[in-house]
Coordinates of C-alpha atoms (C1' of nucleotides) in Angstrom, one line a residue:
Chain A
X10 CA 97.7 88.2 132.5
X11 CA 98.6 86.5 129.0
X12 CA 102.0 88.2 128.9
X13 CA 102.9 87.3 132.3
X14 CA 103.1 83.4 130.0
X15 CA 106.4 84.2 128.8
X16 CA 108.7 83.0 131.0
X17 CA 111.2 85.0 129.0
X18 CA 110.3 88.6 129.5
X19 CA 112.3 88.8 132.7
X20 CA 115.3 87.4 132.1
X21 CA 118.8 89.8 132.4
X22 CA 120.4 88.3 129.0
X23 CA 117.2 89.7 127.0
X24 CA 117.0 92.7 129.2
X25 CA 120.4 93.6 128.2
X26 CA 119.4 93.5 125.1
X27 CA 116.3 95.4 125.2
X28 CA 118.2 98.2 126.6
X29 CA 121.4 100.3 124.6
X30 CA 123.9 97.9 123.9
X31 CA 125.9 99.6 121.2
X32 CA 129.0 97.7 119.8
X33 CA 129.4 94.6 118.1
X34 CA 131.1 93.2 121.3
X35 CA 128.0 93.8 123.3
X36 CA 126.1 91.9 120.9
X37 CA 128.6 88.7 120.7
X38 CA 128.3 88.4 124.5
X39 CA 124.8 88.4 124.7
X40 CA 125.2 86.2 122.1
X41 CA 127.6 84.0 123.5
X42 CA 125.8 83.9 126.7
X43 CA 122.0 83.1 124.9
X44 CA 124.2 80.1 123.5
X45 CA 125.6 78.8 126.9
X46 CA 122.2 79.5 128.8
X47 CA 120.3 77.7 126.3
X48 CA 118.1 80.2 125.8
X49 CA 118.8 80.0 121.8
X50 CA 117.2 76.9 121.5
X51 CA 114.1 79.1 122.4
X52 CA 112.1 80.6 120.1
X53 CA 111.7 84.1 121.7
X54 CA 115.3 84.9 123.2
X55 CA 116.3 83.8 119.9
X56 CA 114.1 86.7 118.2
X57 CA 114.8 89.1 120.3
X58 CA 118.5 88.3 119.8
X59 CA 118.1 88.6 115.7
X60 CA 115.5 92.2 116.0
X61 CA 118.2 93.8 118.6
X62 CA 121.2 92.8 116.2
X63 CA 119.0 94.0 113.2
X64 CA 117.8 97.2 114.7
X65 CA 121.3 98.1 115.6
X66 CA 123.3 100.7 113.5
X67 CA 126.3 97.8 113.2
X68 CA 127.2 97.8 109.3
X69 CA 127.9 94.2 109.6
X70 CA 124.0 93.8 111.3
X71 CA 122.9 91.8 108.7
X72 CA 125.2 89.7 107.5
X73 CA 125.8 88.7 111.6
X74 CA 121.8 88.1 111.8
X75 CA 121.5 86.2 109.0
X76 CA 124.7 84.0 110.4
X77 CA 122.5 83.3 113.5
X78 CA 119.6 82.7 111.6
X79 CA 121.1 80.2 109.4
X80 CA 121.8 77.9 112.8
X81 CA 118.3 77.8 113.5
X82 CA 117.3 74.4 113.1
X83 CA 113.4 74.7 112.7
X84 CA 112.3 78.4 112.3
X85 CA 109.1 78.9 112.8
X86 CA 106.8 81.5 111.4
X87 CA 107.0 84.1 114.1
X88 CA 111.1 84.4 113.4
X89 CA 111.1 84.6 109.5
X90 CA 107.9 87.1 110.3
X91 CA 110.5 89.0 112.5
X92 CA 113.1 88.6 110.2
X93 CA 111.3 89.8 107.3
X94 CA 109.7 93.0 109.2
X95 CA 113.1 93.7 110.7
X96 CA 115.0 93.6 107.4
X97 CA 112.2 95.8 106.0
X98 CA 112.5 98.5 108.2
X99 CA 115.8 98.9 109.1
X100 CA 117.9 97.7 106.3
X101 CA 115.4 98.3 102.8
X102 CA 117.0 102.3 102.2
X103 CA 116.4 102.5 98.2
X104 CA 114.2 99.2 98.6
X105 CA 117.3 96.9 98.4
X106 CA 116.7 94.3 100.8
X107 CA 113.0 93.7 98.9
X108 CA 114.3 90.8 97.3
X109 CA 115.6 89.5 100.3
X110 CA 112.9 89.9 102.7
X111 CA 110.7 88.3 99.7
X112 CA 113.1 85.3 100.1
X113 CA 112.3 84.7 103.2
X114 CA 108.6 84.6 103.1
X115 CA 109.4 82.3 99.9
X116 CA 111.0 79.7 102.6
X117 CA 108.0 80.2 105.0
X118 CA 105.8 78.8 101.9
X119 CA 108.3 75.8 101.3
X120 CA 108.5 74.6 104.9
X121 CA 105.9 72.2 105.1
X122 CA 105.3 72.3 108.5
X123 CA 104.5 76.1 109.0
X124 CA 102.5 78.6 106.7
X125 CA 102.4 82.1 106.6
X126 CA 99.9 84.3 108.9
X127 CA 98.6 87.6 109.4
X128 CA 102.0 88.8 110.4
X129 CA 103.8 88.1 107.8
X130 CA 102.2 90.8 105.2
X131 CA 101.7 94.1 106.6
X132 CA 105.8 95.3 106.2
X133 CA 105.7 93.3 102.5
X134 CA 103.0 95.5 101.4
X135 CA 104.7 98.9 102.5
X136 CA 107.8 97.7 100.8
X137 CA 106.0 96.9 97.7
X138 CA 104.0 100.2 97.3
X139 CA 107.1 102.1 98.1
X140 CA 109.3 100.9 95.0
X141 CA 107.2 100.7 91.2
X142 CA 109.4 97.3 90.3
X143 CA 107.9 95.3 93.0
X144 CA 103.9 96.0 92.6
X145 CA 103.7 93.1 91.1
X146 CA 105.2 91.3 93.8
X147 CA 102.4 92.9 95.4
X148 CA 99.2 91.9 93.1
X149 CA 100.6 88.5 93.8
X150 CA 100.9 89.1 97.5
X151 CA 97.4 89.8 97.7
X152 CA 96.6 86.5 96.1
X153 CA 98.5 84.8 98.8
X154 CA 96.5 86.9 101.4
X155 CA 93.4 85.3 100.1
X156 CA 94.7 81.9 99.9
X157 CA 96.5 81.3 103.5
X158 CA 94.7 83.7 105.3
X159 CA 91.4 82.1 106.4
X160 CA 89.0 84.8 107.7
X161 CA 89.6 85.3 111.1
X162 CA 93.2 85.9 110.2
X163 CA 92.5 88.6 107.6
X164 CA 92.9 91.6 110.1
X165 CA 93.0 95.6 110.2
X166 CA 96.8 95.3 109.8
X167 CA 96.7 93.9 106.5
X168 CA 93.6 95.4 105.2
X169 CA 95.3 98.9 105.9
X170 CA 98.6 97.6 103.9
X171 CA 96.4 96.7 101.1
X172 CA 95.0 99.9 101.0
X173 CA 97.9 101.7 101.4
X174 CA 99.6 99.0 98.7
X175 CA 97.0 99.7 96.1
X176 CA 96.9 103.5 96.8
X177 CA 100.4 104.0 96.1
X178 CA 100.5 102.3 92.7
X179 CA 97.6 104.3 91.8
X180 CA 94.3 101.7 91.7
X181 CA 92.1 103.9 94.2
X182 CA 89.0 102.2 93.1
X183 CA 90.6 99.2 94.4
X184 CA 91.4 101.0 97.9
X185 CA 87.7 102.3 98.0
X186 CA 86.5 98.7 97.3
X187 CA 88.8 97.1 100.5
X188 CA 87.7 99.8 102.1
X189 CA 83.8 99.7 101.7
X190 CA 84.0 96.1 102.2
X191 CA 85.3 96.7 106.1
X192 CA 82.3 97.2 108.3
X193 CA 84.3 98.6 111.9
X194 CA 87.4 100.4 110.3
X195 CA 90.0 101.1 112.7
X196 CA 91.7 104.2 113.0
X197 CA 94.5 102.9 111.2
X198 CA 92.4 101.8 108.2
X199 CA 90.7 105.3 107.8
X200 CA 94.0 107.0 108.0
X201 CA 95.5 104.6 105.1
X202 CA 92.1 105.7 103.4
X203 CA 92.3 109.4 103.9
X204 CA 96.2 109.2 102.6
X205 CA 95.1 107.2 99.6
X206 CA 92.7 110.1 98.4
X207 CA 95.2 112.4 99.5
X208 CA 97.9 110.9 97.3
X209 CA 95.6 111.0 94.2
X210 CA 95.6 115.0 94.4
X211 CA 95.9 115.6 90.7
X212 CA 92.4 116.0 90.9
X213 CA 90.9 117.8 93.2
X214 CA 87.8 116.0 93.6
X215 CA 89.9 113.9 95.4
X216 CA 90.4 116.2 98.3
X217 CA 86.8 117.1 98.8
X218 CA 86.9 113.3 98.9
X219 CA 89.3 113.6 102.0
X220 CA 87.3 116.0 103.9
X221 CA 84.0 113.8 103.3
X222 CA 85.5 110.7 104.3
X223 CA 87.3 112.4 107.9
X224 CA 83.6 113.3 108.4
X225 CA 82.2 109.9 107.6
X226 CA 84.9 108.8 110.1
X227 CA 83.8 111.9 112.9
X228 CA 80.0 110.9 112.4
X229 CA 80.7 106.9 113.9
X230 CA 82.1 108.9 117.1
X231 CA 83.9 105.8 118.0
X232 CA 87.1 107.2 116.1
X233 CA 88.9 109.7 117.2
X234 CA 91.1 111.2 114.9
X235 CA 95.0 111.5 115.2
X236 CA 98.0 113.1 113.8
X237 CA 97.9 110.8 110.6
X238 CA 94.3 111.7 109.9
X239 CA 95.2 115.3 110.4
X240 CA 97.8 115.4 108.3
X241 CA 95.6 113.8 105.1
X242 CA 92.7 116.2 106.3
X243 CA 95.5 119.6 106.1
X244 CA 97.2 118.9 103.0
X245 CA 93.5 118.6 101.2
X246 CA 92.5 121.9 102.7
X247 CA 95.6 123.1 101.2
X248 CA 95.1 121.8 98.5
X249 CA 91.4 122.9 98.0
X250 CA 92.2 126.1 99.5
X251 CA 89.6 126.1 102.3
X252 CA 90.9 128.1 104.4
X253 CA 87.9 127.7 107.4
X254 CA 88.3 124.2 107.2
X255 CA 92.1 124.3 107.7
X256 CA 91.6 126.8 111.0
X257 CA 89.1 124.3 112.1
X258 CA 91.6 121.4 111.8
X259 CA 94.8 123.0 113.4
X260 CA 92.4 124.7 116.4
X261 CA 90.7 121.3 116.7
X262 CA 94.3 119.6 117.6
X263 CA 95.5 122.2 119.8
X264 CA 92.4 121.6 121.9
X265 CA 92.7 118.1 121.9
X266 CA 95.9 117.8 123.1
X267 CA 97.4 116.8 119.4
X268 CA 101.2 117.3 118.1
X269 CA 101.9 119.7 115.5
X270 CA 104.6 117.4 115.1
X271 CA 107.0 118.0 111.5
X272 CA 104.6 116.3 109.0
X273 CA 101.3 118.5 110.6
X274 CA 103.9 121.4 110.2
X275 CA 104.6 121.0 106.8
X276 CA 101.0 120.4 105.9
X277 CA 100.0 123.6 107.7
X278 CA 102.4 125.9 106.1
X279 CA 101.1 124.1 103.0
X280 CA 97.8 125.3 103.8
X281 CA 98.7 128.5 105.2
X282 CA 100.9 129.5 102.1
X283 CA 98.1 128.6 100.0
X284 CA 95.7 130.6 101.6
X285 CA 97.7 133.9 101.5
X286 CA 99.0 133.6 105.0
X287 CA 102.6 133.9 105.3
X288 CA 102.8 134.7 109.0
X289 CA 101.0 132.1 110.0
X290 CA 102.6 130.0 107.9
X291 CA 106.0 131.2 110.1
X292 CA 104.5 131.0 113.2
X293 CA 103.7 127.3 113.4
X294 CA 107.0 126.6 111.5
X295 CA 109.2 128.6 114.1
X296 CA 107.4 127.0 116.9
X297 CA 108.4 123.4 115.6
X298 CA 111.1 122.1 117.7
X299 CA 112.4 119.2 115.5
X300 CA 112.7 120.5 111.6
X301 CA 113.5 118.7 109.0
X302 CA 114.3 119.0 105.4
X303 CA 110.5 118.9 104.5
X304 CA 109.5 121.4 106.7
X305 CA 112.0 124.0 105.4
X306 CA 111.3 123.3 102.0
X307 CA 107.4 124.0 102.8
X308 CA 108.7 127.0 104.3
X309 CA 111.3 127.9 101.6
X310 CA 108.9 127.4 99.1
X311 CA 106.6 130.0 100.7
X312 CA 109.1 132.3 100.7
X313 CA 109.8 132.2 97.3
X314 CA 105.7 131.8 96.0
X315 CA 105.2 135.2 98.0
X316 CA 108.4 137.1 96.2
X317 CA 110.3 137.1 99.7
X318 CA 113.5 135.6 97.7
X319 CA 116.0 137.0 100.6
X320 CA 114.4 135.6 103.4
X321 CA 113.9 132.0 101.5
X322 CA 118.0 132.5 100.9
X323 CA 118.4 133.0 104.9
X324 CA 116.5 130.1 105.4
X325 CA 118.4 127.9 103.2
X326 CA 121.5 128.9 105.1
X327 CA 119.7 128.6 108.3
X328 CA 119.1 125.1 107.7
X329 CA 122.6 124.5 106.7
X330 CA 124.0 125.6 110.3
X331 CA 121.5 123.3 111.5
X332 CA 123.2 120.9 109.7
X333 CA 120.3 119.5 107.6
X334 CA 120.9 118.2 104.0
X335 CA 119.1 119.8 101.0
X336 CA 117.7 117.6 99.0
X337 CA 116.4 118.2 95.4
X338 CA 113.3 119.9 96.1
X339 CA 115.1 122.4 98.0
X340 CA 118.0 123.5 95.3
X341 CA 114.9 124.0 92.9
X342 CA 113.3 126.1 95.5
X343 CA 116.9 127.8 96.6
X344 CA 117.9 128.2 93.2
X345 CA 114.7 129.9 91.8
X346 CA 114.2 131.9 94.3
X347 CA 117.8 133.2 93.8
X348 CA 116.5 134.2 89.9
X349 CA 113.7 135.9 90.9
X350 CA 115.5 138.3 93.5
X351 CA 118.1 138.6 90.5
X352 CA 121.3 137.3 92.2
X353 CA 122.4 135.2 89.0
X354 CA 125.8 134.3 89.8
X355 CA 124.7 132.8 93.1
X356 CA 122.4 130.8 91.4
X357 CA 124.7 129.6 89.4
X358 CA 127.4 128.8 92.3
X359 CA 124.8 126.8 93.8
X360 CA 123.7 125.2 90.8
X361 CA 127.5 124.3 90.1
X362 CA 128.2 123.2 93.8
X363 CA 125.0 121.2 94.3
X364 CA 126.7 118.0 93.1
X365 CA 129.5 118.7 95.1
X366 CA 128.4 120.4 98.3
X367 CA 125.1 119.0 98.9
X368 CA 125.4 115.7 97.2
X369 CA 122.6 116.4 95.1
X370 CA 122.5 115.1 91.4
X371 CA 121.7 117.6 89.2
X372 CA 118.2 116.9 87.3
X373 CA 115.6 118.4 84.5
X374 CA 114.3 120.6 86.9
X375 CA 117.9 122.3 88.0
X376 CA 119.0 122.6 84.5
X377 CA 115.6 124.4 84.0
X378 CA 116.5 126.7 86.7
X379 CA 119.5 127.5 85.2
X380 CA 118.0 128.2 82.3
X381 CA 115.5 130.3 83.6
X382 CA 118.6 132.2 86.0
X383 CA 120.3 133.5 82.6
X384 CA 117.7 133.3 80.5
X385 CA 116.2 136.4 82.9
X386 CA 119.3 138.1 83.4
X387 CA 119.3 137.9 79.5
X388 CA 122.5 135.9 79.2
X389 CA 120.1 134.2 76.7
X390 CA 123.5 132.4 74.5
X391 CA 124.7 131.0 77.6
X392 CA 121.4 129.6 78.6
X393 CA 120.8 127.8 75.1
X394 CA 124.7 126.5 75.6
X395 CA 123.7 124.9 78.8
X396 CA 120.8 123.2 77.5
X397 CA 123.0 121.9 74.7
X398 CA 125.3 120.9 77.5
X399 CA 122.7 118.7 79.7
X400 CA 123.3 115.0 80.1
X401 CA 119.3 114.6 79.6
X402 CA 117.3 115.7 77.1
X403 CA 115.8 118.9 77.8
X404 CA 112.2 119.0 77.7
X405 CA 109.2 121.9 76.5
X406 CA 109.5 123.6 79.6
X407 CA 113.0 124.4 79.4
X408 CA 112.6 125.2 75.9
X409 CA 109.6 127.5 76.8
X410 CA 112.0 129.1 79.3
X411 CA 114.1 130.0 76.8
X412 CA 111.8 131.6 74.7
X413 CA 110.2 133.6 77.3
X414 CA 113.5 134.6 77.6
X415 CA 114.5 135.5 73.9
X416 CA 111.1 137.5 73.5
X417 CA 112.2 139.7 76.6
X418 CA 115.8 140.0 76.1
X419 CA 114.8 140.3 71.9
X420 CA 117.1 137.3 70.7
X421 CA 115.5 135.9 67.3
X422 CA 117.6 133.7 66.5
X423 CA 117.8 131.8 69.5
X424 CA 113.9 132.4 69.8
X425 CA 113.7 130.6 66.6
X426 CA 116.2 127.4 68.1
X427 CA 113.6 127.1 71.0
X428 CA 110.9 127.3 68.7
X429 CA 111.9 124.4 66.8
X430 CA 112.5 122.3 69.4
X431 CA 109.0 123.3 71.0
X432 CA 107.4 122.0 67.7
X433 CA 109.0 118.9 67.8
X434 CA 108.5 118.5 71.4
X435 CA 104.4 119.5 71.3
X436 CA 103.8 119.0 67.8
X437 CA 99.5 119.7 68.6
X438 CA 100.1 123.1 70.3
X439 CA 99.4 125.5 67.0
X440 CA 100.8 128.6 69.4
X441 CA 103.9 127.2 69.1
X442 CA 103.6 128.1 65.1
X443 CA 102.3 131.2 65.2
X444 CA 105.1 132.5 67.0
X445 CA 107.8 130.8 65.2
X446 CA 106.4 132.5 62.2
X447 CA 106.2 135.9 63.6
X448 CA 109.7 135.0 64.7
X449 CA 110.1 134.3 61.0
X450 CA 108.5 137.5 60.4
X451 CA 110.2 140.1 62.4
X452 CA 113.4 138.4 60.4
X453 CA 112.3 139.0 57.2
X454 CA 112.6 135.6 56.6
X455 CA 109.6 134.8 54.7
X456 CA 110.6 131.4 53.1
X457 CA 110.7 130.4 57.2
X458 CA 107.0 131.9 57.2
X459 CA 105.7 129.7 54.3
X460 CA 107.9 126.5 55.8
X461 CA 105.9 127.2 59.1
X462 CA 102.6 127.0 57.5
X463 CA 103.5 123.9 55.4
X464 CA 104.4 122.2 58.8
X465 CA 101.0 122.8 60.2
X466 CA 99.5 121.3 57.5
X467 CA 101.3 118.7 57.3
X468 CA 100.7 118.0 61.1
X469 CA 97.3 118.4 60.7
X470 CA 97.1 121.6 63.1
X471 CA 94.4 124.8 62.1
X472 CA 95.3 127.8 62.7
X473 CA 93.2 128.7 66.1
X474 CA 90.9 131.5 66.2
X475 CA 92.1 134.6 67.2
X476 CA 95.5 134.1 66.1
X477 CA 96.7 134.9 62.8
X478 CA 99.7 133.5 60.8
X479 CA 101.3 135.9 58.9
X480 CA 100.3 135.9 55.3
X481 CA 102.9 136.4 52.8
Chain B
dC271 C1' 102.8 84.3 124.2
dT272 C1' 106.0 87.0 121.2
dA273 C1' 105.6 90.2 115.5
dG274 C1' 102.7 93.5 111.6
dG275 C1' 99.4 98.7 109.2
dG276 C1' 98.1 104.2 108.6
dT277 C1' 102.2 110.8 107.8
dT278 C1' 106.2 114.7 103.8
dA279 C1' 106.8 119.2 98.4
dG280 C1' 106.1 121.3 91.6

DNA sequence: CTAGGGTTAG
């Protein structure tokens, strides 16, 4: 009945609009023709004018919205709401268009005659918990929440945003407290809950956490769960390893009609990989129409965990007919997986083409590969020559690398390099002595020995039980 | 009246 109130929903301009119109010139006339109708003077044709141009794939999109917009005599809080969410979502790649969109809700609060409503947070949230410089945008988003909001305004929408804001930069006892504080939660507000304690997964209490709260959420009856809630309730039974639970969760969506769409996917070869179940783990991933990147890496990655190097390599070409781009996560995965099967020289070919090929930036974790791919193949002096060679500064794990490698391929000398570094690096972990002077040791380089055990004392570290330093 | 939230790997 209420809809039926806009006397705009019918008209043939919008309708054009509404449906595929796909080059600039489209646009213009629909434009030019909202212009001579009148229909720009009107709040809603106007709108639907700036979210079809925005939502469009023009390159100039913006720049020609923002022309219009600019026209607009007295905007009212429904277009820069638009305008904001719009910009948001279609045009903030890398977080970019933040500062504009912030901007714009900056002229909502200078207009005297509007203010900001419930509308205008939800999308500022999301953009601020998904880019570390603008949390504190965020904090003081939240203030304005409390302060223009009255009650009746202060909806699911933007308690989920909240959530999902705090959650991301880490304050889950905030989330918890929102959270608690809500005495109907929709659906929408557990799933941002159940991804918040999914997110924190560093500790695993955490995860029981998820499965706790989805049956808090089961126990109401008035919520059913979804894909989302799925996907938070999976990727803790990965993590947690439980196995049953897991089962129960992908048989429970099959039977109610649920998608395995891509992000279940992933979260289920997650889970099956985990649990030691590789061919279930290809099952659901083969029966996936629509892969992306994520889902091949999930898959990849259990390749390579389970020692199947070859078929993780056949996938990575696989997904490069399909014409998917690796990202970073896969040329670690790809690149590993091509030391452990021992084909070192196309290891380094993709490590040396990644840049290139796959327009992937090289970072810590592929030089560490590298390292790791001719430090096993015991090309040991060209590993430490290509940590000398990184732009970054490597780190203990590349060092550690190394050494592994040294002590397997017998390399003292380099062993010794590594060591260093690995003092300076973790100057509390004694181990890290008591091999360097064994190092020293096996050398017959005892004025290294005694230099070690002045070190430790001078950094304060005991020798730990169990391990002895050679005494001279 | 119209608009907004909640999903992806070491």
């Amino acid at each position: 009945m209420k809809k039926s109130s806009n006397p705009f929903i019918r008209n043939p301009i919008l309708q054009i609009l509404q449906s595929k119109c796909k080059t600039l010139d489209t646009y213009q006339q629909a434009h030019a023709q909202i212009i001579t109708t009148g229909l720009i003077l009107h709040t809603y044709p106007l709108t639907q004018l700036l979210s079809a141009i925005l939502s469009s794939t023009l390159p100039t999109s913006l720049s020609y919205a923002l022309t219009i917009f600019d026209r607009v005599p007295n905007p009212t809080t429904y277009i820069f709401n638009t305008l904001i969410s719009s910009i948001l979502t279609h045009h903030n790649h890398h977080g970019q268009r933040t500062h504009l969109a912030f901007s714009l809700y900056n002229q909502i609060l200078c207009i005297r005659a509007i203010k900001p409503n419930s509308y205008s947070y939800p999308s500022l949230f999301k953009a601020c918990g998904s880019n570390p410089i603008w949390v504190k945008h965020g904090r003081a988003l939240h203030t304005h929440v409390l302060k223009f909001l009255d009650p009746t305004e202060y909806d699911q929408f933007v308690q989920a945003s909240l959530v999902s804001f705090y959650s991301k930069c880490g304050k889950f006892g905030v989330c918890r407290y929102l959270f608690d504080q809500i005495s109907e939660p929709d659906l929408g507000l557990w799933n941002s809950i159940l991804s918040a304690y999914n997110s924190s997964a560093d500790d695993t209490g955490s995860s029981m956490e998820v499965l706790c709260l989805f049956s808090d959420m089961q126990r109401g009856s008035k919520i059913k769960p979804n894909e989302i809630s799925f996907v938070a309730l999976i990727n803790a039974c990965a993590d947690l390893g439980a196995f049953s639970e897991g089962i129960w969760a992908h048989l429970y969506m099959v039977k109610n009609n649920l998608k395995l769409n891509r992000f279940v996917v992933t979260s289920l070869i997650d889970l099956f990989v985990n649990c030691g179940f590789l061919e279930f783990a290809c099952q659901v991933f083969d029966e996936l129409p629509k892969k992306d990147i994520f889902c091949y890496n999930a898959m990849i990655r259990g390749f390579a965990t389970h020692g199947y190097g070859h078929e993780a390599i056949d996938l990575f070409n696989k997904l490069l007919l399909e014409g998917l781009a690796p990202d970073d996560v896969t040329m670690v995965l790809i690149i590993s997986a091509c030391s452990h099967v021992g084909l070192v020289d196309e290891g380094c070919e993709l490590f040396y083409s990644m840049r290139e090929r796959y327009g992937v930036e090289p970072k810590l974790e592929h030089y560490g590969c590298l390292v790791d791919l001719l430090g096993r193949a015991g090309r040991v002096n060209e590993a430490l020559e290509k940590i000398r060679a990184m732009p970054m500064e490597p780190n203990a794990v590349l060092w550690r690398s190394l050494l592994s490698a040294t002590r397997n391929h017998g390399n003292l000398e380099i062993g010794e390099v590594a060591l260093e570094h690995l003092i300076k690096l973790e100057p509390e972990t004694s181990g890290n002595y008591v091999l360097l002077s064994n190092v020293y040791a096996d050398m017959n380089k005892w004025e290294g020995v005694k230099r070690v055990r002045r070190l430790m004392k001078d950094n304060g570290i005991e020798k730990a039980q169990g391990m002895s330093v050679v005494d001279v």
